[in-house]
């Protein structure tokens, strides 16, 4: 049986929802799709940075602006009421998607990074101090690492890092040593955006809870690609972004246990998050609105729910199976090519991305060459500079996969990588 016959859904039919996948590239960006040289089919393998948005979600955005564009929670006229209902129901959809108890546990943010900062500032500045510690991993994205690093500097709390093994997995024995009675927060990436490692968040949660610590999972690469349930994981906080899961940019979500969010002070102040204001003091709105100051990303929030509906119709278990299939294929084919070093665990035990380097070729040069073949990958440190330092490389190339990618696209990637390798040999 060929790999294509193992697809868990009709990928070719699904691709019709993404017109951008039919783009031809290679010409002048100022005349995109129209000028000379736009003759190379696009192979988009940069999904860990951002995914594409299907027509049904784009239609929801357009319908909002064409039919009921109005501010939420601020008017009793019909358009405002319609917008408010849709925006609030979007919180319900996100809550259901990750197994939260209700909309009170879902705060809309711009992205995963803002969600991280919300907790770090609203909880961390109040709760951390000298003698406390926060435990991270060496594979953290800068959104987590830099945020907790800077909060540690402000509060005097120690920031510790769980080692990563040579195979790209967390050293759980080391984690058990670092998480102690002075640990207040464990913050760990669920799926590494560089190594592809799927971390044992539930096991980390057990270690944290045994020490009365909280745990925060960075779900930016996991929530879009696999079933994620906050109760099953045992997490106190979870952050993720809409633009990595077929949604628009400018919208993300923070899940937080209701009692924790109730105890935290707002991170931003202004309109819509207040209940009563006097010249002397103010009181806050109910959850989740007390953390959503000002005019929110209304169209994006409504479209976020539409993206979730789109994913649920496919089935998150099937999306995970498709990514696993492609990731293993890419790992095996790049390994067989020779002269390629792949970072992270084996291909049958990783999320849907492969970070690698080609012998004698800088990652940036490789990305440029692949672009000539119409292949879009990411090159650099992927916002994991300390991890790359530990790996002993300045940068890596990363091909990241999603529900609309195909084996044929991976074959094109492998062929182009081989051409680049031979060019620099």
mmCIF file of N, CA and C in Angstrom, residues 139-255:
data_model
loop_
_atom_site.group_PDB
_atom_site.id
_atom_site.type_symbol
_atom_site.label_atom_id
_atom_site.label_comp_id
_atom_site.label_asym_id
_atom_site.label_seq_id
_atom_site.Cartn_x
_atom_site.Cartn_y
_atom_site.Cartn_z
ATOM 1 N N UNK A 139 14.023 23.353 25.567
ATOM 2 C CA UNK A 139 13.461 23.478 24.220
ATOM 3 C C UNK A 139 12.348 24.514 24.147
ATOM 4 N N UNK A 140 12.255 25.398 25.137
ATOM 5 C CA UNK A 140 11.190 26.400 25.133
ATOM 6 C C UNK A 140 11.342 27.414 24.007
ATOM 7 N N UNK A 141 10.222 27.798 23.438
ATOM 8 C CA UNK A 141 10.148 28.932 22.520
ATOM 9 C C UNK A 141 10.446 30.206 23.308
ATOM 10 N N UNK A 142 10.988 31.213 22.638
ATOM 11 C CA UNK A 142 11.295 32.475 23.315
ATOM 12 C C UNK A 142 10.077 33.089 23.999
ATOM 13 N N UNK A 143 8.878 32.798 23.476
ATOM 14 C CA UNK A 143 7.663 33.337 24.094
ATOM 15 C C UNK A 143 7.550 32.907 25.547
ATOM 16 N N UNK A 144 8.016 31.709 25.850
ATOM 17 C CA UNK A 144 8.022 31.222 27.222
ATOM 18 C C UNK A 144 9.332 31.568 27.922
ATOM 19 N N UNK A 145 10.445 31.247 27.281
ATOM 20 C CA UNK A 145 11.750 31.393 27.932
ATOM 21 C C UNK A 145 12.036 32.841 28.315
ATOM 22 N N UNK A 146 11.905 33.735 27.349
ATOM 23 C CA UNK A 146 12.237 35.138 27.616
ATOM 24 C C UNK A 146 11.259 35.740 28.625
ATOM 25 N N UNK A 147 9.996 35.381 28.510
ATOM 26 C CA UNK A 147 8.986 35.942 29.414
ATOM 27 C C UNK A 147 9.280 35.567 30.857
ATOM 28 N N UNK A 148 9.474 34.292 31.135
ATOM 29 C CA UNK A 148 9.740 33.866 32.515
ATOM 30 C C UNK A 148 11.131 34.302 32.976
ATOM 31 N N UNK A 149 12.086 34.363 32.055
ATOM 32 C CA UNK A 149 13.413 34.874 32.393
ATOM 33 C C UNK A 149 13.330 36.298 32.932
ATOM 34 N N UNK A 150 12.572 37.136 32.227
ATOM 35 C CA UNK A 150 12.477 38.538 32.642
ATOM 36 C C UNK A 150 11.645 38.699 33.911
ATOM 37 N N UNK A 151 10.616 37.869 34.084
ATOM 38 C CA UNK A 151 9.843 37.903 35.322
ATOM 39 C C UNK A 151 10.713 37.455 36.486
ATOM 40 N N UNK A 152 11.584 36.479 36.237
ATOM 41 C CA UNK A 152 12.512 36.049 37.275
ATOM 42 C C UNK A 152 13.448 37.164 37.693
ATOM 43 N N UNK A 153 13.930 37.933 36.717
ATOM 44 C CA UNK A 153 14.806 39.055 37.051
ATOM 45 C C UNK A 153 14.075 40.095 37.894
ATOM 46 N N UNK A 154 12.806 40.313 37.606
ATOM 47 C CA UNK A 154 12.042 41.328 38.342
ATOM 48 C C UNK A 154 11.685 40.883 39.753
ATOM 49 N N UNK A 155 11.431 39.597 39.913
ATOM 50 C CA UNK A 155 10.921 39.114 41.197
ATOM 51 C C UNK A 155 11.991 38.483 42.067
ATOM 52 N N UNK A 156 13.141 38.148 41.483
ATOM 53 C CA UNK A 156 14.171 37.440 42.233
ATOM 54 C C UNK A 156 13.999 35.939 42.221
ATOM 55 N N UNK A 157 12.996 35.442 41.524
ATOM 56 C CA UNK A 157 12.786 33.999 41.442
ATOM 57 C C UNK A 157 13.826 33.367 40.519
ATOM 58 N N UNK A 158 14.213 32.151 40.846
ATOM 59 C CA UNK A 158 15.166 31.404 40.035
ATOM 60 C C UNK A 158 14.431 30.767 38.855
ATOM 61 N N UNK A 159 15.081 30.725 37.693
ATOM 62 C CA UNK A 159 14.522 30.063 36.522
ATOM 63 C C UNK A 159 15.434 28.897 36.171
ATOM 64 N N UNK A 160 14.851 27.697 36.148
ATOM 65 C CA UNK A 160 15.603 26.475 35.919
ATOM 66 C C UNK A 160 15.169 25.826 34.602
ATOM 67 N N UNK A 161 16.055 24.991 34.032
ATOM 68 C CA UNK A 161 15.779 24.396 32.732
ATOM 69 C C UNK A 161 16.021 22.896 32.762
ATOM 70 N N UNK A 162 15.006 22.143 32.384
ATOM 71 C CA UNK A 162 15.125 20.692 32.280
ATOM 72 C C UNK A 162 15.973 20.356 31.056
ATOM 73 N N UNK A 163 16.949 19.470 31.247
ATOM 74 C CA UNK A 163 17.840 19.073 30.161
ATOM 75 C C UNK A 163 17.080 18.345 29.054
ATOM 76 N N UNK A 164 17.642 18.439 27.852
ATOM 77 C CA UNK A 164 17.163 17.676 26.702
ATOM 78 C C UNK A 164 18.218 16.628 26.372
ATOM 79 N N UNK A 165 17.794 15.390 26.172
ATOM 80 C CA UNK A 165 18.721 14.311 25.870
ATOM 81 C C UNK A 165 19.264 14.448 24.450
ATOM 82 N N UNK A 166 20.280 13.638 24.147
ATOM 83 C CA UNK A 166 20.880 13.682 22.812
ATOM 84 C C UNK A 166 19.865 13.325 21.729
ATOM 85 N N UNK A 167 18.835 12.550 22.087
ATOM 86 C CA UNK A 167 17.820 12.164 21.116
ATOM 87 C C UNK A 167 16.728 13.228 20.965
ATOM 88 N N UNK A 168 16.800 14.286 21.808
ATOM 89 C CA UNK A 168 15.824 15.356 21.692
ATOM 90 C C UNK A 168 14.618 15.201 22.586
ATOM 91 N N UNK A 169 14.727 14.404 23.625
ATOM 92 C CA UNK A 169 13.621 14.218 24.558
ATOM 93 C C UNK A 169 13.943 14.905 25.880
ATOM 94 N N UNK A 170 12.900 15.181 26.657
ATOM 95 C CA UNK A 170 13.126 15.723 27.986
ATOM 96 C C UNK A 170 13.731 14.661 28.895
ATOM 97 N N UNK A 171 14.689 15.078 29.706
ATOM 98 C CA UNK A 171 15.254 14.208 30.741
ATOM 99 C C UNK A 171 14.332 14.286 31.951
ATOM 100 N N UNK A 172 13.419 13.332 32.070
ATOM 101 C CA UNK A 172 12.406 13.402 33.117
ATOM 102 C C UNK A 172 12.987 13.159 34.506
ATOM 103 N N UNK A 173 14.116 12.448 34.597
ATOM 104 C CA UNK A 173 14.793 12.324 35.895
ATOM 105 C C UNK A 173 15.296 13.687 36.353
ATOM 106 N N UNK A 174 15.828 14.455 35.416
ATOM 107 C CA UNK A 174 16.294 15.801 35.744
ATOM 108 C C UNK A 174 15.117 16.692 36.118
ATOM 109 N N UNK A 175 13.994 16.527 35.428
ATOM 110 C CA UNK A 175 12.802 17.303 35.766
ATOM 111 C C UNK A 175 12.375 17.032 37.201
ATOM 112 N N UNK A 176 12.410 15.767 37.596
ATOM 113 C CA UNK A 176 12.015 15.405 38.955
ATOM 114 C C UNK A 176 12.955 16.009 39.995
ATOM 115 N N UNK A 177 14.217 16.207 39.617
ATOM 116 C CA UNK A 177 15.179 16.838 40.533
ATOM 117 C C UNK A 177 14.924 18.340 40.651
ATOM 118 N N UNK A 178 14.617 18.975 39.522
ATOM 119 C CA UNK A 178 14.473 20.436 39.514
ATOM 120 C C UNK A 178 13.182 20.895 40.176
ATOM 121 N N UNK A 179 12.106 20.140 40.000
ATOM 122 C CA UNK A 179 10.802 20.546 40.545
ATOM 123 C C UNK A 179 10.777 20.165 42.019
ATOM 124 N N UNK A 180 10.840 21.179 42.880
ATOM 125 C CA UNK A 180 10.937 20.922 44.315
ATOM 126 C C UNK A 180 9.899 21.731 45.070
ATOM 127 N N UNK A 181 10.033 21.782 46.368
ATOM 128 C CA UNK A 181 9.035 22.459 47.201
ATOM 129 C C UNK A 181 9.014 23.968 46.998
ATOM 130 N N UNK A 182 10.054 24.518 46.370
ATOM 131 C CA UNK A 182 10.093 25.959 46.101
ATOM 132 C C UNK A 182 9.617 26.298 44.694
ATOM 133 N N UNK A 183 9.253 25.292 43.914
ATOM 134 C CA UNK A 183 8.757 25.522 42.549
ATOM 135 C C UNK A 183 7.328 26.056 42.618
ATOM 136 N N UNK A 184 7.104 27.159 41.948
ATOM 137 C CA UNK A 184 5.763 27.752 41.893
ATOM 138 C C UNK A 184 5.092 27.533 40.541
ATOM 139 N N UNK A 185 5.893 27.406 39.490
ATOM 140 C CA UNK A 185 5.342 27.244 38.139
ATOM 141 C C UNK A 185 6.260 26.354 37.315
ATOM 142 N N UNK A 186 5.660 25.416 36.597
ATOM 143 C CA UNK A 186 6.349 24.650 35.564
ATOM 144 C C UNK A 186 5.726 25.069 34.240
ATOM 145 N N UNK A 187 6.552 25.528 33.299
ATOM 146 C CA UNK A 187 6.050 25.961 31.992
ATOM 147 C C UNK A 187 6.799 25.195 30.922
ATOM 148 N N UNK A 188 6.053 24.415 30.126
ATOM 149 C CA UNK A 188 6.694 23.522 29.163
ATOM 150 C C UNK A 188 5.960 23.538 27.839
ATOM 151 N N UNK A 189 6.734 23.447 26.776
ATOM 152 C CA UNK A 189 6.162 23.358 25.442
ATOM 153 C C UNK A 189 5.612 21.949 25.250
ATOM 154 N N UNK A 190 4.414 21.846 24.687
ATOM 155 C CA UNK A 190 3.796 20.536 24.482
ATOM 156 C C UNK A 190 4.449 19.812 23.301
ATOM 157 N N UNK A 191 4.551 20.481 22.162
ATOM 158 C CA UNK A 191 5.265 19.945 21.006
ATOM 159 C C UNK A 191 6.326 20.965 20.613
ATOM 160 N N UNK A 192 7.579 20.548 20.603
ATOM 161 C CA UNK A 192 8.669 21.465 20.283
ATOM 162 C C UNK A 192 8.589 21.923 18.841
ATOM 163 N N UNK A 193 8.720 23.231 18.624
ATOM 164 C CA UNK A 193 8.671 23.776 17.270
ATOM 165 C C UNK A 193 9.995 23.607 16.542
ATOM 166 N N UNK A 194 10.997 23.032 17.196
ATOM 167 C CA UNK A 194 12.284 22.774 16.563
ATOM 168 C C UNK A 194 12.569 21.277 16.468
ATOM 169 N N UNK A 195 12.381 20.569 17.567
ATOM 170 C CA UNK A 195 12.716 19.147 17.610
ATOM 171 C C UNK A 195 11.548 18.256 17.197
ATOM 172 N N UNK A 196 10.339 18.805 17.243
ATOM 173 C CA UNK A 196 9.168 17.981 16.979
ATOM 174 C C UNK A 196 8.783 17.092 18.142
ATOM 175 N N UNK A 197 9.521 17.153 19.235
ATOM 176 C CA UNK A 197 9.280 16.294 20.392
ATOM 177 C C UNK A 197 7.898 16.549 20.989
ATOM 178 N N UNK A 198 7.167 15.476 21.241
ATOM 179 C CA UNK A 198 5.892 15.574 21.947
ATOM 180 C C UNK A 198 6.179 15.294 23.418
ATOM 181 N N UNK A 199 6.120 16.329 24.224
ATOM 182 C CA UNK A 199 6.529 16.202 25.620
ATOM 183 C C UNK A 199 5.428 15.604 26.497
ATOM 184 N N UNK A 200 5.819 14.875 27.550
ATOM 185 C CA UNK A 200 4.848 14.233 28.453
ATOM 186 C C UNK A 200 4.265 15.236 29.443
ATOM 187 N N UNK A 201 3.371 16.082 28.962
ATOM 188 C CA UNK A 201 2.831 17.151 29.792
ATOM 189 C C UNK A 201 2.097 16.596 31.015
ATOM 190 N N UNK A 202 1.339 15.534 30.844
ATOM 191 C CA UNK A 202 0.600 14.973 31.977
ATOM 192 C C UNK A 202 1.557 14.498 33.066
ATOM 193 N N UNK A 203 2.692 13.930 32.671
ATOM 194 C CA UNK A 203 3.687 13.496 33.657
ATOM 195 C C UNK A 203 4.321 14.693 34.358
ATOM 196 N N UNK A 204 4.610 15.743 33.597
ATOM 197 C CA UNK A 204 5.126 16.973 34.211
ATOM 198 C C UNK A 204 4.092 17.577 35.153
ATOM 199 N N UNK A 205 2.824 17.511 34.769
ATOM 200 C CA UNK A 205 1.759 18.030 35.627
ATOM 201 C C UNK A 205 1.715 17.280 36.957
ATOM 202 N N UNK A 206 1.900 15.975 36.908
ATOM 203 C CA UNK A 206 1.927 15.200 38.156
ATOM 204 C C UNK A 206 3.083 15.632 39.044
ATOM 205 N N UNK A 207 4.258 15.823 38.435
ATOM 206 C CA UNK A 207 5.420 16.272 39.213
ATOM 207 C C UNK A 207 5.152 17.640 39.838
ATOM 208 N N UNK A 208 4.551 18.541 39.057
ATOM 209 C CA UNK A 208 4.267 19.883 39.565
ATOM 210 C C UNK A 208 3.254 19.829 40.708
ATOM 211 N N UNK A 209 2.187 19.098 40.502
ATOM 212 C CA UNK A 209 1.123 19.066 41.506
ATOM 213 C C UNK A 209 1.564 18.387 42.791
ATOM 214 N N UNK A 210 2.490 17.430 42.687
ATOM 215 C CA UNK A 210 3.031 16.804 43.893
ATOM 216 C C UNK A 210 3.770 17.813 44.759
ATOM 217 N N UNK A 211 4.227 18.908 44.143
ATOM 218 C CA UNK A 211 4.956 19.954 44.873
ATOM 219 C C UNK A 211 4.118 21.226 45.026
ATOM 220 N N UNK A 212 2.814 21.109 44.794
ATOM 221 C CA UNK A 212 1.892 22.249 44.908
ATOM 222 C C UNK A 212 2.270 23.387 43.970
ATOM 223 N N UNK A 213 2.828 23.035 42.807
ATOM 224 C CA UNK A 213 3.167 24.035 41.794
ATOM 225 C C UNK A 213 2.111 24.014 40.696
ATOM 226 N N UNK A 214 2.043 25.101 39.939
ATOM 227 C CA UNK A 214 1.158 25.181 38.779
ATOM 228 C C UNK A 214 1.903 24.742 37.527
ATOM 229 N N UNK A 215 1.156 24.391 36.499
ATOM 230 C CA UNK A 215 1.789 24.019 35.237
ATOM 231 C C UNK A 215 1.086 24.722 34.076
ATOM 232 N N UNK A 216 1.919 25.249 33.181
ATOM 233 C CA UNK A 216 1.484 25.999 31.999
ATOM 234 C C UNK A 216 2.017 25.259 30.775
ATOM 235 N N UNK A 217 1.134 24.880 29.865
ATOM 236 C CA UNK A 217 1.556 24.217 28.635
ATOM 237 C C UNK A 217 1.462 25.178 27.458
ATOM 238 N N UNK A 218 2.532 25.240 26.680
ATOM 239 C CA UNK A 218 2.544 25.986 25.424
ATOM 240 C C UNK A 218 2.006 25.058 24.343
ATOM 241 N N UNK A 219 0.766 25.305 23.936
ATOM 242 C CA UNK A 219 0.108 24.438 22.961
ATOM 243 C C UNK A 219 0.127 24.960 21.544
ATOM 244 N N UNK A 220 1.032 25.885 21.242
ATOM 245 C CA UNK A 220 1.035 26.508 19.912
ATOM 246 C C UNK A 220 1.179 25.481 18.793
ATOM 247 N N UNK A 221 1.971 24.412 19.028
ATOM 248 C CA UNK A 221 2.184 23.413 17.992
ATOM 249 C C UNK A 221 1.367 22.140 18.213
ATOM 250 N N UNK A 222 0.693 22.032 19.347
ATOM 251 C CA UNK A 222 -0.062 20.808 19.632
ATOM 252 C C UNK A 222 -1.557 20.977 19.398
ATOM 253 N N UNK A 223 -2.129 22.074 19.855
ATOM 254 C CA UNK A 223 -3.581 22.255 19.734
ATOM 255 C C UNK A 223 -4.034 22.227 18.273
ATOM 256 N N UNK A 224 -3.262 22.767 17.321
ATOM 257 C CA UNK A 224 -3.709 22.707 15.921
ATOM 258 C C UNK A 224 -3.639 21.323 15.292
ATOM 259 N N UNK A 225 -2.905 20.394 15.906
ATOM 260 C CA UNK A 225 -2.521 19.187 15.183
ATOM 261 C C UNK A 225 -2.968 17.873 15.812
ATOM 262 N N UNK A 226 -3.554 17.931 17.020
ATOM 263 C CA UNK A 226 -3.897 16.690 17.706
ATOM 264 C C UNK A 226 -4.968 16.973 18.749
ATOM 265 N N UNK A 227 -5.708 15.964 19.180
ATOM 266 C CA UNK A 227 -6.670 16.219 20.252
ATOM 267 C C UNK A 227 -5.948 16.663 21.528
ATOM 268 N N UNK A 228 -6.401 17.765 22.111
ATOM 269 C CA UNK A 228 -5.833 18.282 23.360
ATOM 270 C C UNK A 228 -6.974 18.564 24.320
ATOM 271 N N UNK A 229 -6.898 17.971 25.504
ATOM 272 C CA UNK A 229 -7.914 18.164 26.534
ATOM 273 C C UNK A 229 -7.209 18.588 27.823
ATOM 274 N N UNK A 230 -7.577 19.756 28.328
ATOM 275 C CA UNK A 230 -6.867 20.299 29.484
ATOM 276 C C UNK A 230 -7.040 19.432 30.722
ATOM 277 N N UNK A 231 -8.170 18.748 30.837
ATOM 278 C CA UNK A 231 -8.378 17.867 31.987
ATOM 279 C C UNK A 231 -7.488 16.644 31.895
ATOM 280 N N UNK A 232 -7.400 16.060 30.708
ATOM 281 C CA UNK A 232 -6.533 14.900 30.526
ATOM 282 C C UNK A 232 -5.069 15.270 30.777
ATOM 283 N N UNK A 233 -4.660 16.451 30.330
ATOM 284 C CA UNK A 233 -3.276 16.879 30.540
ATOM 285 C C UNK A 233 -3.007 17.277 31.984
ATOM 286 N N UNK A 234 -4.047 17.728 32.687
ATOM 287 C CA UNK A 234 -3.875 18.158 34.070
ATOM 288 C C UNK A 234 -3.227 19.515 34.211
ATOM 289 N N UNK A 235 -3.383 20.377 33.178
ATOM 290 C CA UNK A 235 -2.696 21.670 33.206
ATOM 291 C C UNK A 235 -3.563 22.736 33.871
ATOM 292 N N UNK A 236 -2.899 23.759 34.386
ATOM 293 C CA UNK A 236 -3.581 24.920 34.960
ATOM 294 C C UNK A 236 -3.774 26.014 33.919
ATOM 295 N N UNK A 237 -2.832 26.105 32.985
ATOM 296 C CA UNK A 237 -2.900 27.082 31.901
ATOM 297 C C UNK A 237 -2.485 26.411 30.596
ATOM 298 N N UNK A 238 -3.067 26.878 29.502
ATOM 299 C CA UNK A 238 -2.716 26.410 28.164
ATOM 300 C C UNK A 238 -2.868 27.583 27.212
ATOM 301 N N UNK A 239 -1.880 27.776 26.341
ATOM 302 C CA UNK A 239 -1.923 28.874 25.374
ATOM 303 C C UNK A 239 -1.783 28.332 23.968
ATOM 304 N N UNK A 240 -2.488 28.964 23.012
ATOM 305 C CA UNK A 240 -2.372 28.568 21.615
ATOM 306 C C UNK A 240 -2.843 29.709 20.729
ATOM 307 N N UNK A 241 -2.548 29.593 19.418
ATOM 308 C CA UNK A 241 -2.786 30.674 18.461
ATOM 309 C C UNK A 241 -3.686 30.213 17.326
ATOM 310 N N UNK A 242 -4.598 31.094 16.900
ATOM 311 C CA UNK A 242 -5.505 30.770 15.816
ATOM 312 C C UNK A 242 -4.827 30.635 14.474
ATOM 313 N N UNK A 243 -3.786 31.414 14.223
ATOM 314 C CA UNK A 243 -3.182 31.444 12.887
ATOM 315 C C UNK A 243 -2.392 30.185 12.565
ATOM 316 N N UNK A 244 -2.170 29.319 13.536
ATOM 317 C CA UNK A 244 -1.498 28.049 13.277
ATOM 318 C C UNK A 244 -2.498 26.911 13.092
ATOM 319 N N UNK A 245 -3.802 27.232 13.142
ATOM 320 C CA UNK A 245 -4.827 26.186 13.075
ATOM 321 C C UNK A 245 -5.975 26.593 12.161
ATOM 322 N N UNK A 246 -5.587 27.093 10.975
ATOM 323 C CA UNK A 246 -6.539 27.459 9.921
ATOM 324 C C UNK A 246 -7.352 28.716 10.244
ATOM 325 N N UNK A 247 -6.982 29.436 11.270
ATOM 326 C CA UNK A 247 -7.668 30.667 11.625
ATOM 327 C C UNK A 247 -6.901 31.894 11.181
ATOM 328 N N UNK A 248 -7.429 33.067 11.488
ATOM 329 C CA UNK A 248 -6.761 34.310 11.107
ATOM 330 C C UNK A 248 -5.641 34.658 12.075
ATOM 331 N N UNK A 249 -4.797 35.592 11.664
ATOM 332 C CA UNK A 249 -3.799 36.147 12.573
ATOM 333 C C UNK A 249 -4.492 37.089 13.562
ATOM 334 N N UNK A 250 -3.784 37.410 14.627
ATOM 335 C CA UNK A 250 -4.287 38.391 15.583
ATOM 336 C C UNK A 250 -5.247 37.834 16.601
ATOM 337 N N UNK A 251 -5.354 36.505 16.712
ATOM 338 C CA UNK A 251 -6.238 35.913 17.705
ATOM 339 C C UNK A 251 -5.587 34.651 18.255
ATOM 340 N N UNK A 252 -5.654 34.523 19.559
ATOM 341 C CA UNK A 252 -5.181 33.328 20.245
ATOM 342 C C UNK A 252 -6.001 33.150 21.497
ATOM 343 N N UNK A 253 -5.645 32.175 22.305
ATOM 344 C CA UNK A 253 -6.440 31.907 23.498
ATOM 345 C C UNK A 253 -5.553 31.481 24.653
ATOM 346 N N UNK A 254 -5.982 31.888 25.827
ATOM 347 C CA UNK A 254 -5.428 31.392 27.076
ATOM 348 C C UNK A 254 -6.516 30.616 27.798
ATOM 349 N N UNK A 255 -6.263 29.340 28.051
ATOM 350 C CA UNK A 255 -7.097 28.601 28.996
ATOM 351 C C UNK A 255 -6.481 28.755 30.374
#
